[in-house]
């Protein structure tokens, strides 16, 4: 399984396409996005990419920001099945999200800097993000230009064409619609609410 996302920007895992599947399942394989901050990277390369967007708050969206940046700016991201990574989940969050912090801001920053016209698929599913204050992204846009990064359309066509097969950007019309009724003894048919 490799890293992916739906158009609400929830992290997903999808099957490795046959055309890039390795004969040995323990060999590393390309993955469009990573899960959170679980990665290894050369420090100089990370700094050349500008590290994480300094405008991101606390957590959320950083996995997309770095994944898109790596791929679109000439890098490559692989999952290494035989690597061992420990991640401790706590029963509670040891910090409070400060008042006024909107974690949707991070997704909007990522969409506006890296996703080009594909950001509309996110806004269609999360329309409230259109009004979210994302802060100044001019530094990130300049970074993208300086690094001569490719468009998101390239990312979707070359790196992640299989995401659309699992999570189409435009959801198909429902096959059927209607209302549900139930039979209530001594009453008859009634609407189910």
PDB file of C-alpha atoms in Angstrom:
ATOM      1  CA  UNK A   1       0.000   0.000   0.000  1.00  0.00           C
ATOM      2  CA  UNK A   2       1.215   3.495  -0.758  1.00  0.00           C
ATOM      3  CA  UNK A   3       0.343   6.923   0.598  1.00  0.00           C
ATOM      4  CA  UNK A   4      -2.522   8.847  -0.956  1.00  0.00           C
ATOM      5  CA  UNK A   5      -5.285  11.317  -0.063  1.00  0.00           C
ATOM      6  CA  UNK A   6      -8.902  12.006  -0.787  1.00  0.00           C
ATOM      7  CA  UNK A   7     -10.120  15.448  -1.844  1.00  0.00           C
ATOM      8  CA  UNK A   8     -10.982  16.468   1.718  1.00  0.00           C
ATOM      9  CA  UNK A   9      -7.267  15.901   2.338  1.00  0.00           C
ATOM     10  CA  UNK A  10      -7.600  12.877   4.581  1.00  0.00           C
ATOM     11  CA  UNK A  11      -4.582  10.579   4.416  1.00  0.00           C
ATOM     12  CA  UNK A  12      -5.294   7.221   2.745  1.00  0.00           C
ATOM     13  CA  UNK A  13      -3.425   4.096   1.653  1.00  0.00           C
ATOM     14  CA  UNK A  14      -4.023   2.593  -1.782  1.00  0.00           C
ATOM     15  CA  UNK A  15      -2.621  -0.502  -3.530  1.00  0.00           C
ATOM     16  CA  UNK A  16       0.686  -0.211  -5.348  1.00  0.00           C
ATOM     17  CA  UNK A  17      -0.038  -0.174  -9.101  1.00  0.00           C
ATOM     18  CA  UNK A  18       1.235  -3.270 -10.919  1.00  0.00           C
ATOM     19  CA  UNK A  19       3.434  -1.176 -13.221  1.00  0.00           C
ATOM     20  CA  UNK A  20       5.593   0.027 -10.298  1.00  0.00           C
ATOM     21  CA  UNK A  21       5.252  -3.012  -8.019  1.00  0.00           C
ATOM     22  CA  UNK A  22       8.617  -4.612  -7.265  1.00  0.00           C
ATOM     23  CA  UNK A  23       9.099  -8.383  -7.587  1.00  0.00           C
ATOM     24  CA  UNK A  24      10.532  -8.361  -4.062  1.00  0.00           C
ATOM     25  CA  UNK A  25       7.937  -6.797  -1.692  1.00  0.00           C
ATOM     26  CA  UNK A  26      10.729  -5.778   0.689  1.00  0.00           C
ATOM     27  CA  UNK A  27      12.203  -3.372  -1.900  1.00  0.00           C
ATOM     28  CA  UNK A  28      11.442   0.358  -1.527  1.00  0.00           C
ATOM     29  CA  UNK A  29       8.662   1.732  -3.739  1.00  0.00           C
ATOM     30  CA  UNK A  30       7.565   5.207  -4.795  1.00  0.00           C
ATOM     31  CA  UNK A  31       4.775   6.787  -2.783  1.00  0.00           C
ATOM     32  CA  UNK A  32       2.934  10.026  -3.654  1.00  0.00           C
ATOM     33  CA  UNK A  33       2.575  11.214  -0.037  1.00  0.00           C
ATOM     34  CA  UNK A  34       3.885  10.254   3.359  1.00  0.00           C
ATOM     35  CA  UNK A  35       2.050   9.765   6.626  1.00  0.00           C
ATOM     36  CA  UNK A  36       2.690  12.722   8.920  1.00  0.00           C
ATOM     37  CA  UNK A  37       6.230  13.447   9.970  1.00  0.00           C
ATOM     38  CA  UNK A  38       7.538   9.880   9.716  1.00  0.00           C
ATOM     39  CA  UNK A  39      10.385  10.259   7.267  1.00  0.00           C
ATOM     40  CA  UNK A  40      14.132  10.339   6.794  1.00  0.00           C
ATOM     41  CA  UNK A  41      15.708  12.971   4.573  1.00  0.00           C
ATOM     42  CA  UNK A  42      19.143  14.431   3.947  1.00  0.00           C
ATOM     43  CA  UNK A  43      19.379  17.578   6.082  1.00  0.00           C
ATOM     44  CA  UNK A  44      20.948  19.711   3.346  1.00  0.00           C
ATOM     45  CA  UNK A  45      18.229  18.666   0.876  1.00  0.00           C
ATOM     46  CA  UNK A  46      15.510  19.399   3.465  1.00  0.00           C
ATOM     47  CA  UNK A  47      16.977  22.877   3.995  1.00  0.00           C
ATOM     48  CA  UNK A  48      17.305  23.434   0.223  1.00  0.00           C
ATOM     49  CA  UNK A  49      13.562  22.701  -0.031  1.00  0.00           C
ATOM     50  CA  UNK A  50      12.910  25.323   2.631  1.00  0.00           C
ATOM     51  CA  UNK A  51      12.061  22.782   5.349  1.00  0.00           C
ATOM     52  CA  UNK A  52       8.481  22.871   6.492  1.00  0.00           C
ATOM     53  CA  UNK A  53       6.403  25.936   5.633  1.00  0.00           C
ATOM     54  CA  UNK A  54       6.983  28.165   8.695  1.00  0.00           C
ATOM     55  CA  UNK A  55       3.402  29.425   8.379  1.00  0.00           C
ATOM     56  CA  UNK A  56       1.882  26.041   9.271  1.00  0.00           C
ATOM     57  CA  UNK A  57       0.358  25.867  12.752  1.00  0.00           C
ATOM     58  CA  UNK A  58       1.004  23.008  15.215  1.00  0.00           C
ATOM     59  CA  UNK A  59       0.216  19.980  12.990  1.00  0.00           C
ATOM     60  CA  UNK A  60      -1.938  18.918  10.060  1.00  0.00           C
ATOM     61  CA  UNK A  61      -1.170  19.208   6.368  1.00  0.00           C
ATOM     62  CA  UNK A  62       2.610  19.075   6.754  1.00  0.00           C
ATOM     63  CA  UNK A  63       2.718  15.618   5.172  1.00  0.00           C
ATOM     64  CA  UNK A  64       1.112  16.983   2.010  1.00  0.00           C
ATOM     65  CA  UNK A  65       3.195  20.154   1.975  1.00  0.00           C
ATOM     66  CA  UNK A  66       6.476  18.256   2.113  1.00  0.00           C
ATOM     67  CA  UNK A  67       5.331  15.433  -0.187  1.00  0.00           C
ATOM     68  CA  UNK A  68       4.107  17.787  -2.923  1.00  0.00           C
ATOM     69  CA  UNK A  69       7.204  19.943  -2.557  1.00  0.00           C
ATOM     70  CA  UNK A  70       9.587  16.979  -2.845  1.00  0.00           C
ATOM     71  CA  UNK A  71       7.929  15.533  -5.954  1.00  0.00           C
ATOM     72  CA  UNK A  72       7.109  18.796  -7.734  1.00  0.00           C
ATOM     73  CA  UNK A  73      10.560  20.248  -7.104  1.00  0.00           C
ATOM     74  CA  UNK A  74      12.573  17.374  -8.547  1.00  0.00           C
ATOM     75  CA  UNK A  75      12.815  14.900  -5.669  1.00  0.00           C
ATOM     76  CA  UNK A  76      11.413  11.460  -5.095  1.00  0.00           C
ATOM     77  CA  UNK A  77       9.698   9.877  -2.122  1.00  0.00           C
ATOM     78  CA  UNK A  78       9.838   6.164  -1.373  1.00  0.00           C
ATOM     79  CA  UNK A  79       8.437   3.881   1.287  1.00  0.00           C
ATOM     80  CA  UNK A  80      10.973   1.378   2.626  1.00  0.00           C
ATOM     81  CA  UNK A  81       9.014  -1.681   3.825  1.00  0.00           C
ATOM     82  CA  UNK A  82      11.921  -3.121   5.809  1.00  0.00           C
ATOM     83  CA  UNK A  83      12.589   0.073   7.761  1.00  0.00           C
ATOM     84  CA  UNK A  84      11.562   0.175  11.397  1.00  0.00           C
ATOM     85  CA  UNK A  85       9.895   3.300  12.732  1.00  0.00           C
ATOM     86  CA  UNK A  86       8.443   3.669  16.190  1.00  0.00           C
ATOM     87  CA  UNK A  87       5.545   6.021  16.845  1.00  0.00           C
ATOM     88  CA  UNK A  88       4.049   6.352  20.302  1.00  0.00           C
ATOM     89  CA  UNK A  89       0.378   7.259  20.461  1.00  0.00           C
ATOM     90  CA  UNK A  90      -0.725   8.929  23.662  1.00  0.00           C
ATOM     91  CA  UNK A  91      -4.123   8.599  25.254  1.00  0.00           C
ATOM     92  CA  UNK A  92      -4.317  12.393  25.419  1.00  0.00           C
ATOM     93  CA  UNK A  93      -2.918  15.422  23.627  1.00  0.00           C
ATOM     94  CA  UNK A  94      -0.291  16.966  25.932  1.00  0.00           C
ATOM     95  CA  UNK A  95      -0.915  20.508  24.690  1.00  0.00           C
ATOM     96  CA  UNK A  96      -3.850  22.790  24.030  1.00  0.00           C
ATOM     97  CA  UNK A  97      -4.550  24.291  20.653  1.00  0.00           C
ATOM     98  CA  UNK A  98      -4.365  28.037  21.326  1.00  0.00           C
ATOM     99  CA  UNK A  99      -7.587  30.009  20.999  1.00  0.00           C
ATOM    100  CA  UNK A 100      -8.038  31.404  17.517  1.00  0.00           C
ATOM    101  CA  UNK A 101      -5.893  28.759  15.816  1.00  0.00           C
ATOM    102  CA  UNK A 102      -7.682  27.180  12.853  1.00  0.00           C
ATOM    103  CA  UNK A 103      -5.927  24.036  11.705  1.00  0.00           C
ATOM    104  CA  UNK A 104      -7.787  24.311   8.366  1.00  0.00           C
ATOM    105  CA  UNK A 105      -5.372  27.169   7.689  1.00  0.00           C
ATOM    106  CA  UNK A 106      -2.646  24.594   7.036  1.00  0.00           C
ATOM    107  CA  UNK A 107      -4.651  22.791   4.370  1.00  0.00           C
ATOM    108  CA  UNK A 108      -5.486  26.077   2.678  1.00  0.00           C
ATOM    109  CA  UNK A 109      -1.804  27.094   2.636  1.00  0.00           C
ATOM    110  CA  UNK A 110      -0.841  23.751   1.080  1.00  0.00           C
ATOM    111  CA  UNK A 111      -3.642  23.988  -1.494  1.00  0.00           C
ATOM    112  CA  UNK A 112      -2.857  27.586  -2.482  1.00  0.00           C
ATOM    113  CA  UNK A 113       0.894  27.025  -2.795  1.00  0.00           C
ATOM    114  CA  UNK A 114       1.084  23.534  -4.303  1.00  0.00           C
ATOM    115  CA  UNK A 115      -2.211  22.315  -5.783  1.00  0.00           C
ATOM    116  CA  UNK A 116      -2.892  24.911  -8.500  1.00  0.00           C
ATOM    117  CA  UNK A 117      -6.356  24.419 -10.052  1.00  0.00           C
ATOM    118  CA  UNK A 118      -6.824  21.145  -8.152  1.00  0.00           C
ATOM    119  CA  UNK A 119      -7.391  23.168  -4.968  1.00  0.00           C
ATOM    120  CA  UNK A 120     -10.978  23.633  -6.187  1.00  0.00           C
ATOM    121  CA  UNK A 121     -11.661  19.949  -5.440  1.00  0.00           C
ATOM    122  CA  UNK A 122     -10.722  20.597  -1.804  1.00  0.00           C
ATOM    123  CA  UNK A 123     -12.826  23.771  -1.612  1.00  0.00           C
ATOM    124  CA  UNK A 124     -15.815  21.958  -3.125  1.00  0.00           C
ATOM    125  CA  UNK A 125     -15.687  19.530  -0.180  1.00  0.00           C
ATOM    126  CA  UNK A 126     -14.627  22.020   2.479  1.00  0.00           C
ATOM    127  CA  UNK A 127     -16.128  25.328   1.357  1.00  0.00           C
ATOM    128  CA  UNK A 128     -15.455  26.994   4.716  1.00  0.00           C
ATOM    129  CA  UNK A 129     -11.724  26.962   3.880  1.00  0.00           C
ATOM    130  CA  UNK A 130     -12.289  29.657   1.246  1.00  0.00           C
ATOM    131  CA  UNK A 131     -12.895  32.140   4.092  1.00  0.00           C
ATOM    132  CA  UNK A 132     -10.044  30.843   6.258  1.00  0.00           C
ATOM    133  CA  UNK A 133      -7.189  33.282   6.846  1.00  0.00           C
ATOM    134  CA  UNK A 134      -4.049  31.454   5.730  1.00  0.00           C
ATOM    135  CA  UNK A 135      -1.585  34.251   6.400  1.00  0.00           C
ATOM    136  CA  UNK A 136       1.070  35.414   3.949  1.00  0.00           C
ATOM    137  CA  UNK A 137       2.161  32.736   1.453  1.00  0.00           C
ATOM    138  CA  UNK A 138       4.327  34.969  -0.756  1.00  0.00           C
ATOM    139  CA  UNK A 139       7.540  33.416   0.603  1.00  0.00           C
ATOM    140  CA  UNK A 140       6.303  29.910  -0.226  1.00  0.00           C
ATOM    141  CA  UNK A 141       5.243  30.963  -3.732  1.00  0.00           C
ATOM    142  CA  UNK A 142       8.686  32.541  -4.278  1.00  0.00           C
ATOM    143  CA  UNK A 143      10.322  29.327  -3.047  1.00  0.00           C
ATOM    144  CA  UNK A 144       8.259  27.296  -5.532  1.00  0.00           C
ATOM    145  CA  UNK A 145       9.314  29.617  -8.337  1.00  0.00           C
ATOM    146  CA  UNK A 146      12.989  29.658  -7.286  1.00  0.00           C
ATOM    147  CA  UNK A 147      13.102  25.843  -7.150  1.00  0.00           C
ATOM    148  CA  UNK A 148      11.411  25.681 -10.606  1.00  0.00           C
ATOM    149  CA  UNK A 149       8.801  23.249  -9.309  1.00  0.00           C
ATOM    150  CA  UNK A 150       6.429  21.436 -11.628  1.00  0.00           C
ATOM    151  CA  UNK A 151       2.656  22.003 -11.630  1.00  0.00           C
ATOM    152  CA  UNK A 152       0.291  19.859  -9.576  1.00  0.00           C
ATOM    153  CA  UNK A 153      -1.215  18.554 -12.818  1.00  0.00           C
ATOM    154  CA  UNK A 154       2.170  16.905 -13.495  1.00  0.00           C
ATOM    155  CA  UNK A 155       2.114  15.385  -9.990  1.00  0.00           C
ATOM    156  CA  UNK A 156      -1.340  13.907 -10.564  1.00  0.00           C
ATOM    157  CA  UNK A 157      -0.469  12.618 -14.061  1.00  0.00           C
ATOM    158  CA  UNK A 158       3.025  11.218 -13.424  1.00  0.00           C
ATOM    159  CA  UNK A 159       3.313  10.509  -9.694  1.00  0.00           C
ATOM    160  CA  UNK A 160      -0.228   9.794  -8.541  1.00  0.00           C
ATOM    161  CA  UNK A 161      -2.537   8.880 -11.445  1.00  0.00           C
ATOM    162  CA  UNK A 162      -4.025   6.048  -9.390  1.00  0.00           C
ATOM    163  CA  UNK A 163      -5.385   8.407  -6.715  1.00  0.00           C
ATOM    164  CA  UNK A 164      -8.121   9.521  -9.114  1.00  0.00           C
ATOM    165  CA  UNK A 165      -9.166   5.893  -9.622  1.00  0.00           C
ATOM    166  CA  UNK A 166      -9.749   5.476  -5.880  1.00  0.00           C
ATOM    167  CA  UNK A 167     -10.842   9.031  -5.039  1.00  0.00           C
ATOM    168  CA  UNK A 168     -12.332  10.778  -8.080  1.00  0.00           C
ATOM    169  CA  UNK A 169     -12.164  14.579  -7.805  1.00  0.00           C
ATOM    170  CA  UNK A 170     -15.720  14.870  -9.104  1.00  0.00           C
ATOM    171  CA  UNK A 171     -18.014  12.463  -7.333  1.00  0.00           C
ATOM    172  CA  UNK A 172     -20.385  10.534  -9.575  1.00  0.00           C
ATOM    173  CA  UNK A 173     -24.120  11.192  -9.389  1.00  0.00           C
ATOM    174  CA  UNK A 174     -25.912   8.787  -7.048  1.00  0.00           C
ATOM    175  CA  UNK A 175     -27.414   5.734  -8.746  1.00  0.00           C
ATOM    176  CA  UNK A 176     -30.664   6.288  -6.846  1.00  0.00           C
ATOM    177  CA  UNK A 177     -32.231   8.713  -4.419  1.00  0.00           C
ATOM    178  CA  UNK A 178     -35.436   8.988  -2.471  1.00  0.00           C
ATOM    179  CA  UNK A 179     -36.903   8.843   1.000  1.00  0.00           C
ATOM    180  CA  UNK A 180     -37.115   6.041   3.502  1.00  0.00           C
ATOM    181  CA  UNK A 181     -40.469   5.025   4.936  1.00  0.00           C
ATOM    182  CA  UNK A 182     -41.233   2.398   7.518  1.00  0.00           C
ATOM    183  CA  UNK A 183     -44.363   0.478   8.459  1.00  0.00           C
ATOM    184  CA  UNK A 184     -45.591   1.293  11.956  1.00  0.00           C
ATOM    185  CA  UNK A 185     -48.225  -1.158  13.296  1.00  0.00           C
ATOM    186  CA  UNK A 186     -51.567   0.496  14.060  1.00  0.00           C
ATOM    187  CA  UNK A 187     -50.345   3.638  12.257  1.00  0.00           C
ATOM    188  CA  UNK A 188     -49.360   2.701   8.688  1.00  0.00           C
ATOM    189  CA  UNK A 189     -46.544   3.992   6.570  1.00  0.00           C
ATOM    190  CA  UNK A 190     -44.551   6.855   8.068  1.00  0.00           C
ATOM    191  CA  UNK A 191     -41.452   8.764   7.158  1.00  0.00           C
ATOM    192  CA  UNK A 192     -38.280   7.666   8.846  1.00  0.00           C
ATOM    193  CA  UNK A 193     -36.382  10.603  10.352  1.00  0.00           C
TER     194      UNK A 193
END
